[in-house]
PDB file of C-alpha atoms and ligand atoms in Angstrom:
ATOM      1  CA  MET A   1     -11.499 -22.537  -5.570  1.00  0.00           C
ATOM      2  CA  GLN A   2     -10.731 -19.525  -3.366  1.00  0.00           C
ATOM      3  CA  SER A   3     -13.654 -17.582  -1.884  1.00  0.00           C
ATOM      4  CA  ILE A   4     -13.913 -13.897  -2.845  1.00  0.00           C
ATOM      5  CA  MET A   5     -11.741 -11.709  -0.711  1.00  0.00           C
ATOM      6  CA  ARG A   6     -12.026  -7.942  -0.322  1.00  0.00           C
ATOM      7  CA  LEU A   7      -9.044  -6.871   1.688  1.00  0.00           C
ATOM      8  CA  VAL A   8      -7.376  -3.707   2.937  1.00  0.00           C
ATOM      9  CA  ILE A   9      -3.691  -3.692   3.962  1.00  0.00           C
ATOM     10  CA  LEU A  10      -2.952  -0.991   6.522  1.00  0.00           C
ATOM     11  CA  GLY A  11       0.428  -0.077   7.907  1.00  0.00           C
ATOM     12  CA  ALA A  12       2.951   2.688   8.221  1.00  0.00           C
ATOM     13  CA  PRO A  13       5.160   3.662   5.273  1.00  0.00           C
ATOM     14  CA  GLY A  14       7.652   0.913   4.735  1.00  0.00           C
ATOM     15  CA  ALA A  15       5.749  -1.635   6.857  1.00  0.00           C
ATOM     16  CA  GLY A  16       5.622  -3.982   3.826  1.00  0.00           C
ATOM     17  CA  LYS A  17       2.155  -3.342   2.399  1.00  0.00           C
ATOM     18  CA  GLY A  18       3.263  -3.433  -1.200  1.00  0.00           C
ATOM     19  CA  THR A  19       5.500  -6.413  -0.761  1.00  0.00           C
ATOM     20  CA  GLN A  20       2.699  -8.486   0.824  1.00  0.00           C
ATOM     21  CA  ALA A  21       0.000  -7.167  -1.517  1.00  0.00           C
ATOM     22  CA  VAL A  22       1.969  -8.360  -4.555  1.00  0.00           C
ATOM     23  CA  ILE A  23       2.309 -11.888  -3.065  1.00  0.00           C
ATOM     24  CA  LEU A  24      -1.340 -12.088  -2.100  1.00  0.00           C
ATOM     25  CA  SER A  25      -2.583 -10.713  -5.407  1.00  0.00           C
ATOM     26  CA  LYS A  26      -0.708 -13.548  -7.190  1.00  0.00           C
ATOM     27  CA  LYS A  27      -1.860 -16.142  -4.674  1.00  0.00           C
ATOM     28  CA  LEU A  28      -5.547 -15.135  -4.687  1.00  0.00           C
ATOM     29  CA  GLN A  29      -5.610 -13.999  -8.316  1.00  0.00           C
ATOM     30  CA  ILE A  30      -7.225 -10.682  -7.413  1.00  0.00           C
ATOM     31  CA  PRO A  31      -6.065  -7.196  -8.309  1.00  0.00           C
ATOM     32  CA  HIS A  32      -3.590  -5.230  -6.135  1.00  0.00           C
ATOM     33  CA  ILE A  33      -4.758  -1.585  -5.996  1.00  0.00           C
ATOM     34  CA  SER A  34      -2.071   0.730  -4.700  1.00  0.00           C
ATOM     35  CA  THR A  35      -2.996   4.387  -4.671  1.00  0.00           C
ATOM     36  CA  GLY A  36       0.736   5.253  -4.296  1.00  0.00           C
ATOM     37  CA  ASP A  37       1.520   3.248  -7.500  1.00  0.00           C
ATOM     38  CA  ILE A  38      -1.333   4.991  -9.327  1.00  0.00           C
ATOM     39  CA  PHE A  39      -0.023   8.371  -8.309  1.00  0.00           C
ATOM     40  CA  ARG A  40       3.560   7.470  -9.237  1.00  0.00           C
ATOM     41  CA  SER A  41       2.487   6.245 -12.682  1.00  0.00           C
ATOM     42  CA  ASN A  42       0.691   9.560 -13.197  1.00  0.00           C
ATOM     43  CA  ILE A  43       3.757  11.530 -12.035  1.00  0.00           C
ATOM     44  CA  LYS A  44       6.001   9.572 -14.461  1.00  0.00           C
ATOM     45  CA  ASN A  45       3.615  10.282 -17.354  1.00  0.00           C
ATOM     46  CA  GLU A  46       3.265  13.964 -16.334  1.00  0.00           C
ATOM     47  CA  THR A  47      -0.526  13.839 -16.323  1.00  0.00           C
ATOM     48  CA  PRO A  48      -2.512  16.692 -14.567  1.00  0.00           C
ATOM     49  CA  LEU A  49      -3.233  14.252 -11.673  1.00  0.00           C
ATOM     50  CA  GLY A  50       0.495  13.445 -11.436  1.00  0.00           C
ATOM     51  CA  LYS A  51       1.417  17.165 -11.313  1.00  0.00           C
ATOM     52  CA  LEU A  52      -1.138  17.739  -8.496  1.00  0.00           C
ATOM     53  CA  ALA A  53      -0.172  14.625  -6.503  1.00  0.00           C
ATOM     54  CA  LYS A  54       3.550  15.307  -6.744  1.00  0.00           C
ATOM     55  CA  GLN A  55       3.243  18.499  -4.627  1.00  0.00           C
ATOM     56  CA  TYR A  56       1.829  16.475  -1.790  1.00  0.00           C
ATOM     57  CA  ILE A  57       3.910  13.297  -2.160  1.00  0.00           C
ATOM     58  CA  ASP A  58       7.227  15.077  -2.257  1.00  0.00           C
ATOM     59  CA  SER A  59       6.570  16.630   1.118  1.00  0.00           C
ATOM     60  CA  GLY A  60       5.207  13.450   2.749  1.00  0.00           C
ATOM     61  CA  ALA A  61       1.653  14.890   2.987  1.00  0.00           C
ATOM     62  CA  LEU A  62      -1.517  13.136   1.774  1.00  0.00           C
ATOM     63  CA  VAL A  63      -3.098  13.890  -1.594  1.00  0.00           C
ATOM     64  CA  PRO A  64      -6.521  15.466  -0.873  1.00  0.00           C
ATOM     65  CA  ASP A  65      -9.337  12.992  -0.116  1.00  0.00           C
ATOM     66  CA  GLU A  66     -11.599  14.231  -2.928  1.00  0.00           C
ATOM     67  CA  VAL A  67      -8.875  13.417  -5.527  1.00  0.00           C
ATOM     68  CA  THR A  68      -7.954  10.039  -4.070  1.00  0.00           C
ATOM     69  CA  VAL A  69     -11.493   8.827  -3.522  1.00  0.00           C
ATOM     70  CA  GLY A  70     -12.501   9.382  -7.128  1.00  0.00           C
ATOM     71  CA  ILE A  71      -9.590   7.327  -8.355  1.00  0.00           C
ATOM     72  CA  VAL A  72     -10.409   4.398  -6.145  1.00  0.00           C
ATOM     73  CA  LYS A  73     -14.100   4.555  -6.983  1.00  0.00           C
ATOM     74  CA  ASP A  74     -13.328   4.266 -10.711  1.00  0.00           C
ATOM     75  CA  ARG A  75     -10.870   1.433 -10.094  1.00  0.00           C
ATOM     76  CA  LEU A  76     -13.225  -0.589  -7.942  1.00  0.00           C
ATOM     77  CA  ALA A  77     -15.897  -0.360 -10.682  1.00  0.00           C
ATOM     78  CA  GLU A  78     -13.613  -2.122 -13.104  1.00  0.00           C
ATOM     79  CA  PRO A  79     -14.712  -5.727 -13.924  1.00  0.00           C
ATOM     80  CA  ASP A  80     -11.594  -7.405 -12.475  1.00  0.00           C
ATOM     81  CA  CYS A  81     -12.608  -6.321  -8.959  1.00  0.00           C
ATOM     82  CA  ILE A  82     -15.743  -8.466  -9.040  1.00  0.00           C
ATOM     83  CA  ASN A  83     -13.814 -11.465  -7.627  1.00  0.00           C
ATOM     84  CA  GLY A  84     -12.152  -9.362  -4.836  1.00  0.00           C
ATOM     85  CA  PHE A  85      -9.306  -6.890  -4.479  1.00  0.00           C
ATOM     86  CA  ILE A  86      -6.482  -5.876  -2.206  1.00  0.00           C
ATOM     87  CA  LEU A  87      -6.353  -2.194  -1.348  1.00  0.00           C
ATOM     88  CA  ASP A  88      -2.796  -1.031  -0.421  1.00  0.00           C
ATOM     89  CA  GLY A  89      -2.466   2.544   0.820  1.00  0.00           C
ATOM     90  CA  PHE A  90      -6.199   3.271   0.735  1.00  0.00           C
ATOM     91  CA  PRO A  91      -7.981   4.257   2.901  1.00  0.00           C
ATOM     92  CA  ARG A  92      -5.640   6.574   4.781  1.00  0.00           C
ATOM     93  CA  THR A  93      -8.042   8.883   6.577  1.00  0.00           C
ATOM     94  CA  ILE A  94     -11.319   8.233   8.467  1.00  0.00           C
ATOM     95  CA  ARG A  95     -13.046  10.195   5.730  1.00  0.00           C
ATOM     96  CA  GLN A  96     -11.656   7.901   3.088  1.00  0.00           C
ATOM     97  CA  ALA A  97     -12.666   4.838   5.119  1.00  0.00           C
ATOM     98  CA  GLU A  98     -16.224   6.097   5.444  1.00  0.00           C
ATOM     99  CA  THR A  99     -16.379   6.821   1.791  1.00  0.00           C
ATOM    100  CA  LEU A 100     -15.053   3.348   0.988  1.00  0.00           C
ATOM    101  CA  ASP A 101     -17.851   1.797   3.157  1.00  0.00           C
ATOM    102  CA  ARG A 102     -20.431   3.772   1.172  1.00  0.00           C
ATOM    103  CA  MET A 103     -18.840   2.920  -2.172  1.00  0.00           C
ATOM    104  CA  LEU A 104     -18.886  -0.819  -1.412  1.00  0.00           C
ATOM    105  CA  GLU A 105     -22.470  -0.569  -0.131  1.00  0.00           C
ATOM    106  CA  GLU A 106     -23.487   0.935  -3.466  1.00  0.00           C
ATOM    107  CA  LEU A 107     -21.757  -2.040  -5.122  1.00  0.00           C
ATOM    108  CA  GLY A 108     -23.711  -4.338  -2.852  1.00  0.00           C
ATOM    109  CA  THR A 109     -20.700  -5.633  -0.996  1.00  0.00           C
ATOM    110  CA  LYS A 110     -18.340  -4.967   1.942  1.00  0.00           C
ATOM    111  CA  LEU A 111     -14.880  -5.604   3.205  1.00  0.00           C
ATOM    112  CA  ASP A 112     -13.930  -9.008   4.520  1.00  0.00           C
ATOM    113  CA  MET A 113     -10.761  -8.162   6.468  1.00  0.00           C
ATOM    114  CA  VAL A 114      -8.247  -5.371   7.189  1.00  0.00           C
ATOM    115  CA  ILE A 115      -4.770  -6.530   7.843  1.00  0.00           C
ATOM    116  CA  ASP A 116      -2.567  -4.179   9.785  1.00  0.00           C
ATOM    117  CA  ILE A 117       1.164  -4.816   9.348  1.00  0.00           C
ATOM    118  CA  GLU A 118       2.923  -3.445  12.428  1.00  0.00           C
ATOM    119  CA  ALA A 119       6.426  -2.041  12.468  1.00  0.00           C
ATOM    120  CA  GLY A 120       8.036   0.605  14.598  1.00  0.00           C
ATOM    121  CA  ASP A 121       9.356   3.979  13.301  1.00  0.00           C
ATOM    122  CA  ASP A 122      13.071   3.229  13.929  1.00  0.00           C
ATOM    123  CA  ILE A 123      12.994   0.060  11.827  1.00  0.00           C
ATOM    124  CA  ILE A 124      11.116   1.818   9.054  1.00  0.00           C
ATOM    125  CA  ILE A 125      13.496   4.741   8.826  1.00  0.00           C
ATOM    126  CA  LYS A 126      16.439   2.334   8.501  1.00  0.00           C
ATOM    127  CA  ARG A 127      14.556   0.094   6.076  1.00  0.00           C
ATOM    128  CA  LEU A 128      13.319   2.660   3.625  1.00  0.00           C
ATOM    129  CA  THR A 129      16.729   4.039   2.690  1.00  0.00           C
ATOM    130  CA  GLY A 130      17.540   0.592   1.258  1.00  0.00           C
ATOM    131  CA  ARG A 131      14.450   0.224  -0.858  1.00  0.00           C
ATOM    132  CA  ARG A 132      14.831   0.137  -4.706  1.00  0.00           C
ATOM    133  CA  VAL A 133      11.826   0.118  -6.990  1.00  0.00           C
ATOM    134  CA  CYS A 134      11.154  -0.434 -10.678  1.00  0.00           C
ATOM    135  CA  PRO A 135       9.727   2.718 -12.262  1.00  0.00           C
ATOM    136  CA  GLU A 136       8.182   0.620 -15.094  1.00  0.00           C
ATOM    137  CA  CYS A 137       6.513  -2.418 -13.440  1.00  0.00           C
ATOM    138  CA  THR A 138       6.520  -1.188  -9.744  1.00  0.00           C
ATOM    139  CA  ALA A 139       8.398  -4.278  -8.483  1.00  0.00           C
ATOM    140  CA  ILE A 140       9.923  -3.695  -4.968  1.00  0.00           C
ATOM    141  CA  TYR A 141      13.406  -4.723  -3.820  1.00  0.00           C
ATOM    142  CA  HIS A 142      15.732  -4.094  -0.913  1.00  0.00           C
ATOM    143  CA  LEU A 143      19.539  -3.764  -0.971  1.00  0.00           C
ATOM    144  CA  ARG A 144      19.918  -5.941   2.106  1.00  0.00           C
ATOM    145  CA  THR A 145      17.852  -8.882   0.902  1.00  0.00           C
ATOM    146  CA  SER A 146      18.012  -8.773  -2.877  1.00  0.00           C
ATOM    147  CA  GLU A 147      20.876  -9.396  -5.297  1.00  0.00           C
ATOM    148  CA  THR A 148      18.617  -7.799  -7.939  1.00  0.00           C
ATOM    149  CA  ALA A 149      18.496  -4.538  -5.890  1.00  0.00           C
ATOM    150  CA  ARG A 150      22.289  -4.557  -5.730  1.00  0.00           C
ATOM    151  CA  ARG A 151      22.636  -5.116  -9.475  1.00  0.00           C
ATOM    152  CA  GLY A 152      20.139  -2.312 -10.142  1.00  0.00           C
ATOM    153  CA  ILE A 153      18.209  -3.892 -12.947  1.00  0.00           C
ATOM    154  CA  CYS A 154      14.617  -5.142 -12.519  1.00  0.00           C
ATOM    155  CA  GLU A 155      14.455  -8.930 -12.833  1.00  0.00           C
ATOM    156  CA  LYS A 156      10.859  -8.764 -14.074  1.00  0.00           C
ATOM    157  CA  CYS A 157      11.123  -6.189 -16.911  1.00  0.00           C
ATOM    158  CA  GLY A 158      14.765  -5.203 -17.258  1.00  0.00           C
ATOM    159  CA  ALA A 159      14.341  -1.511 -16.388  1.00  0.00           C
ATOM    160  CA  LYS A 160      16.909   0.389 -14.303  1.00  0.00           C
ATOM    161  CA  LEU A 161      15.861   0.452 -10.628  1.00  0.00           C
ATOM    162  CA  ILE A 162      15.464   3.741  -8.778  1.00  0.00           C
ATOM    163  CA  GLN A 163      15.186   5.010  -5.249  1.00  0.00           C
ATOM    164  CA  ARG A 164      11.760   6.622  -4.614  1.00  0.00           C
ATOM    165  CA  GLU A 165      12.067  10.393  -4.293  1.00  0.00           C
ATOM    166  CA  ASP A 166      10.043  10.295  -1.021  1.00  0.00           C
ATOM    167  CA  ASP A 167      12.451   7.791   0.546  1.00  0.00           C
ATOM    168  CA  SER A 168      14.886  10.481   1.790  1.00  0.00           C
ATOM    169  CA  GLU A 169      15.187  10.364   5.576  1.00  0.00           C
ATOM    170  CA  GLU A 170      13.563  13.794   5.998  1.00  0.00           C
ATOM    171  CA  THR A 171      10.509  12.885   3.870  1.00  0.00           C
ATOM    172  CA  VAL A 172      10.169   9.514   5.546  1.00  0.00           C
ATOM    173  CA  LYS A 173       9.957  11.302   8.870  1.00  0.00           C
ATOM    174  CA  ASN A 174       7.259  13.527   7.515  1.00  0.00           C
ATOM    175  CA  ARG A 175       5.371  10.573   6.050  1.00  0.00           C
ATOM    176  CA  LEU A 176       5.569   8.781   9.449  1.00  0.00           C
ATOM    177  CA  LYS A 177       4.104  11.907  11.171  1.00  0.00           C
ATOM    178  CA  THR A 178       1.304  12.004   8.562  1.00  0.00           C
ATOM    179  CA  TYR A 179       0.672   8.311   9.219  1.00  0.00           C
ATOM    180  CA  HIS A 180       0.467   8.701  12.966  1.00  0.00           C
ATOM    181  CA  ASP A 181      -1.789  11.756  12.744  1.00  0.00           C
ATOM    182  CA  GLN A 182      -4.139  10.686   9.962  1.00  0.00           C
ATOM    183  CA  THR A 183      -3.952   7.003   9.236  1.00  0.00           C
ATOM    184  CA  GLU A 184      -3.295   5.287  12.572  1.00  0.00           C
ATOM    185  CA  PRO A 185      -6.866   6.159  13.775  1.00  0.00           C
ATOM    186  CA  LEU A 186      -8.076   3.645  11.154  1.00  0.00           C
ATOM    187  CA  ILE A 187      -6.819   0.835  13.377  1.00  0.00           C
ATOM    188  CA  SER A 188      -9.536   1.606  15.988  1.00  0.00           C
ATOM    189  CA  TYR A 189     -12.062   2.332  13.269  1.00  0.00           C
ATOM    190  CA  TYR A 190     -11.667  -1.136  11.801  1.00  0.00           C
ATOM    191  CA  GLU A 191     -11.223  -2.812  15.202  1.00  0.00           C
ATOM    192  CA  GLY A 192     -14.671  -1.359  16.101  1.00  0.00           C
ATOM    193  CA  LYS A 193     -16.096  -3.013  13.002  1.00  0.00           C
ATOM    194  CA  GLY A 194     -14.524  -6.362  13.938  1.00  0.00           C
ATOM    195  CA  LEU A 195     -12.504  -6.428  10.720  1.00  0.00           C
ATOM    196  CA  LEU A 196      -8.959  -5.814  11.989  1.00  0.00           C
ATOM    197  CA  VAL A 197      -6.272  -8.418  12.146  1.00  0.00           C
ATOM    198  CA  ARG A 198      -2.705  -7.474  13.211  1.00  0.00           C
ATOM    199  CA  VAL A 199       0.386  -9.111  11.846  1.00  0.00           C
ATOM    200  CA  GLY A 200       4.069  -8.477  12.654  1.00  0.00           C
ATOM    201  CA  GLY A 201       6.077  -6.409  10.118  1.00  0.00           C
ATOM    202  CA  GLU A 202       9.454  -6.389  11.950  1.00  0.00           C
ATOM    203  CA  GLY A 203      10.633  -9.929  11.087  1.00  0.00           C
ATOM    204  CA  SER A 204      11.382 -11.068   7.564  1.00  0.00           C
ATOM    205  CA  ALA A 205       8.936 -10.442   4.737  1.00  0.00           C
ATOM    206  CA  ALA A 206       8.468 -14.261   4.648  1.00  0.00           C
ATOM    207  CA  ASP A 207       7.448 -14.269   8.281  1.00  0.00           C
ATOM    208  CA  THR A 208       4.804 -11.637   7.610  1.00  0.00           C
ATOM    209  CA  THR A 209       3.469 -13.580   4.576  1.00  0.00           C
ATOM    210  CA  ALA A 210       3.222 -16.727   6.720  1.00  0.00           C
ATOM    211  CA  GLU A 211       1.173 -14.839   9.352  1.00  0.00           C
ATOM    212  CA  ILE A 212      -1.132 -13.376   6.643  1.00  0.00           C
ATOM    213  CA  TYR A 213      -1.625 -16.782   5.079  1.00  0.00           C
ATOM    214  CA  GLN A 214      -2.554 -18.173   8.474  1.00  0.00           C
ATOM    215  CA  VAL A 215      -5.127 -15.499   9.203  1.00  0.00           C
ATOM    216  CA  LEU A 216      -6.664 -15.961   5.724  1.00  0.00           C
ATOM    217  CA  GLY A 217      -6.640 -19.708   6.053  1.00  0.00           C
ATOM    218  CA  LEU A 218      -4.298 -20.134   3.021  1.00  0.00           C
ATOM    219  CA  THR A 219      -1.684 -22.830   2.591  1.00  0.00           C
ATOM    220  CA  GLU A 220       1.785 -22.140   1.223  1.00  0.00           C
TER     221      GLU A 220
HETATM  222  P1  AP5 B 301       2.466   4.754  -0.837  1.00  0.00           P
HETATM  223  O1  AP5 B 301       3.137   4.464  -2.095  1.00  0.00           O
HETATM  224  O2  AP5 B 301       1.253   4.033  -0.413  1.00  0.00           O
HETATM  225  O3  AP5 B 301       3.586   4.777   0.319  1.00  0.00           O
HETATM  226  P2  AP5 B 301       3.535   4.376   1.862  1.00  0.00           P
HETATM  227  O4  AP5 B 301       2.223   4.179   2.541  1.00  0.00           O
HETATM  228  O5  AP5 B 301       4.383   5.477   2.474  1.00  0.00           O
HETATM  229  O6  AP5 B 301       4.157   2.992   1.942  1.00  0.00           O
HETATM  230  P3  AP5 B 301       5.399   2.500   1.131  1.00  0.00           P
HETATM  231  O7  AP5 B 301       5.001   2.154  -0.303  1.00  0.00           O
HETATM  232  O8  AP5 B 301       6.542   3.403   1.389  1.00  0.00           O
HETATM  233  O9  AP5 B 301       5.771   1.157   2.025  1.00  0.00           O
HETATM  234  P4  AP5 B 301       5.080  -0.245   1.951  1.00  0.00           P
HETATM  235  O10 AP5 B 301       4.369  -0.532   3.230  1.00  0.00           O
HETATM  236  O11 AP5 B 301       4.390  -0.560   0.669  1.00  0.00           O
HETATM  237  O12 AP5 B 301       6.430  -1.080   2.073  1.00  0.00           O
HETATM  238  P5  AP5 B 301       7.201  -2.025   0.930  1.00  0.00           P
HETATM  239  O13 AP5 B 301       6.484  -3.249   0.708  1.00  0.00           O
HETATM  240  O14 AP5 B 301       7.544  -1.194  -0.272  1.00  0.00           O
HETATM  241  O15 AP5 B 301       2.116   6.309  -0.855  1.00  0.00           O
HETATM  242  C1  AP5 B 301       3.053   7.295  -1.309  1.00  0.00           C
HETATM  243  C2  AP5 B 301       2.423   8.685  -1.140  1.00  0.00           C
HETATM  244  O16 AP5 B 301       1.270   8.800  -2.035  1.00  0.00           O
HETATM  245  C3  AP5 B 301       1.837   9.047   0.276  1.00  0.00           C
HETATM  246  O17 AP5 B 301       2.870   9.597   1.045  1.00  0.00           O
HETATM  247  C4  AP5 B 301       0.810  10.115  -0.111  1.00  0.00           C
HETATM  248  O18 AP5 B 301       1.323  11.306  -0.393  1.00  0.00           O
HETATM  249  C5  AP5 B 301       0.177   9.539  -1.426  1.00  0.00           C
HETATM  250  N1  AP5 B 301      -0.957   8.654  -1.185  1.00  0.00           N
HETATM  251  C6  AP5 B 301      -1.024   7.315  -1.424  1.00  0.00           C
HETATM  252  N2  AP5 B 301      -2.214   6.844  -1.060  1.00  0.00           N
HETATM  253  C7  AP5 B 301      -2.925   7.903  -0.602  1.00  0.00           C
HETATM  254  C8  AP5 B 301      -4.282   8.036  -0.059  1.00  0.00           C
HETATM  255  N3  AP5 B 301      -5.059   6.972   0.072  1.00  0.00           N
HETATM  256  N4  AP5 B 301      -4.621   9.259   0.319  1.00  0.00           N
HETATM  257  C9  AP5 B 301      -3.821  10.354   0.171  1.00  0.00           C
HETATM  258  N5  AP5 B 301      -2.570  10.266  -0.267  1.00  0.00           N
HETATM  259  C10 AP5 B 301      -2.095   9.076  -0.673  1.00  0.00           C
HETATM  260  O19 AP5 B 301       8.536  -2.337   1.781  1.00  0.00           O
HETATM  261  C11 AP5 B 301       9.448  -1.317   2.021  1.00  0.00           C
HETATM  262  C12 AP5 B 301      10.909  -1.865   1.811  1.00  0.00           C
HETATM  263  O20 AP5 B 301      11.194  -2.808   2.845  1.00  0.00           O
HETATM  264  C13 AP5 B 301      11.126  -2.590   0.448  1.00  0.00           C
HETATM  265  O21 AP5 B 301      12.446  -2.310   0.069  1.00  0.00           O
HETATM  266  C14 AP5 B 301      10.895  -4.039   0.833  1.00  0.00           C
HETATM  267  O22 AP5 B 301      11.694  -4.877   0.001  1.00  0.00           O
HETATM  268  C15 AP5 B 301      11.403  -4.109   2.252  1.00  0.00           C
HETATM  269  N6  AP5 B 301      10.615  -5.023   3.146  1.00  0.00           N
HETATM  270  C16 AP5 B 301       9.272  -5.286   3.102  1.00  0.00           C
HETATM  271  N7  AP5 B 301       8.937  -6.074   4.123  1.00  0.00           N
HETATM  272  C17 AP5 B 301      10.045  -6.330   4.790  1.00  0.00           C
HETATM  273  C18 AP5 B 301      10.404  -7.028   6.016  1.00  0.00           C
HETATM  274  N8  AP5 B 301       9.450  -7.641   6.714  1.00  0.00           N
HETATM  275  N9  AP5 B 301      11.661  -7.013   6.503  1.00  0.00           N
HETATM  276  C19 AP5 B 301      12.626  -6.334   5.829  1.00  0.00           C
HETATM  277  N10 AP5 B 301      12.396  -5.657   4.686  1.00  0.00           N
HETATM  278  C20 AP5 B 301      11.160  -5.604   4.228  1.00  0.00           C
HETATM  279 MG1   MG B 302       3.949   0.605  -1.023  1.00  0.00          MG
END
């Protein structure tokens, strides 16, 4: 029986947050909460939230804190989060991190660990042009490492894979700038709280998974 884990996965765009969160969510049987996936689902369904978020996402900027925080608050209050959760892409600003601390305090709990996946900008820019994603089930693939990506059909649900609109080189560069300006300060924030663990994101995805398993005391 696994102990309850409340985790945040930090890292630059393309560091591998989503890839690792999916694996961990399955392993630990706890929900994977990706604010990016929530926004993309709303964009696809043309909801008012989707229309608002799209303006920011397309340019590589952050969706305003007050919008994002409300979404996460509602999601964390859902019953499946009682046994833990993996936050991917939230928090992304100091203000979001402080709000998360307060939200969890109100729920009578706190974070157990923040895992920072480290990868340099050059690797990320090269990597993101090869990403393919499923617009239906959010599965993530890469042209270099996946035959499914090259075939273009999701192996989980059969939908046609797409390239994310924000994965153009220009938008990736803007996203990296946004990351360095607004999200990177969270590394010191969580280091100060004694919650931060760094893992390498430049090797293979399997290497990163092995490091994460090690820090969490998990076996393969
Ligand atoms: P979001 O969807 O969170 O995007 P992101 O942070 O830019 O991160 P990515 O999803 O691009 O990368 P990832 O780290 O998940 O990497 P992945 O595993 O896919 O956010 C999108 C936008 O929404 C933001 O720009 C913002 O506008 C908005 N938003 C979201 N949250 C917000 C918030 N809290 N506040 C405000 N705005 C918010 O891997 C990338 C690729 O590499 C894949 O193809 C994968 O197969 C491959 N890969 C993974 N690991 C490796 C490896 N080790 N080696 C080789 N390839 C690998
Ligand atoms: Mg992601």
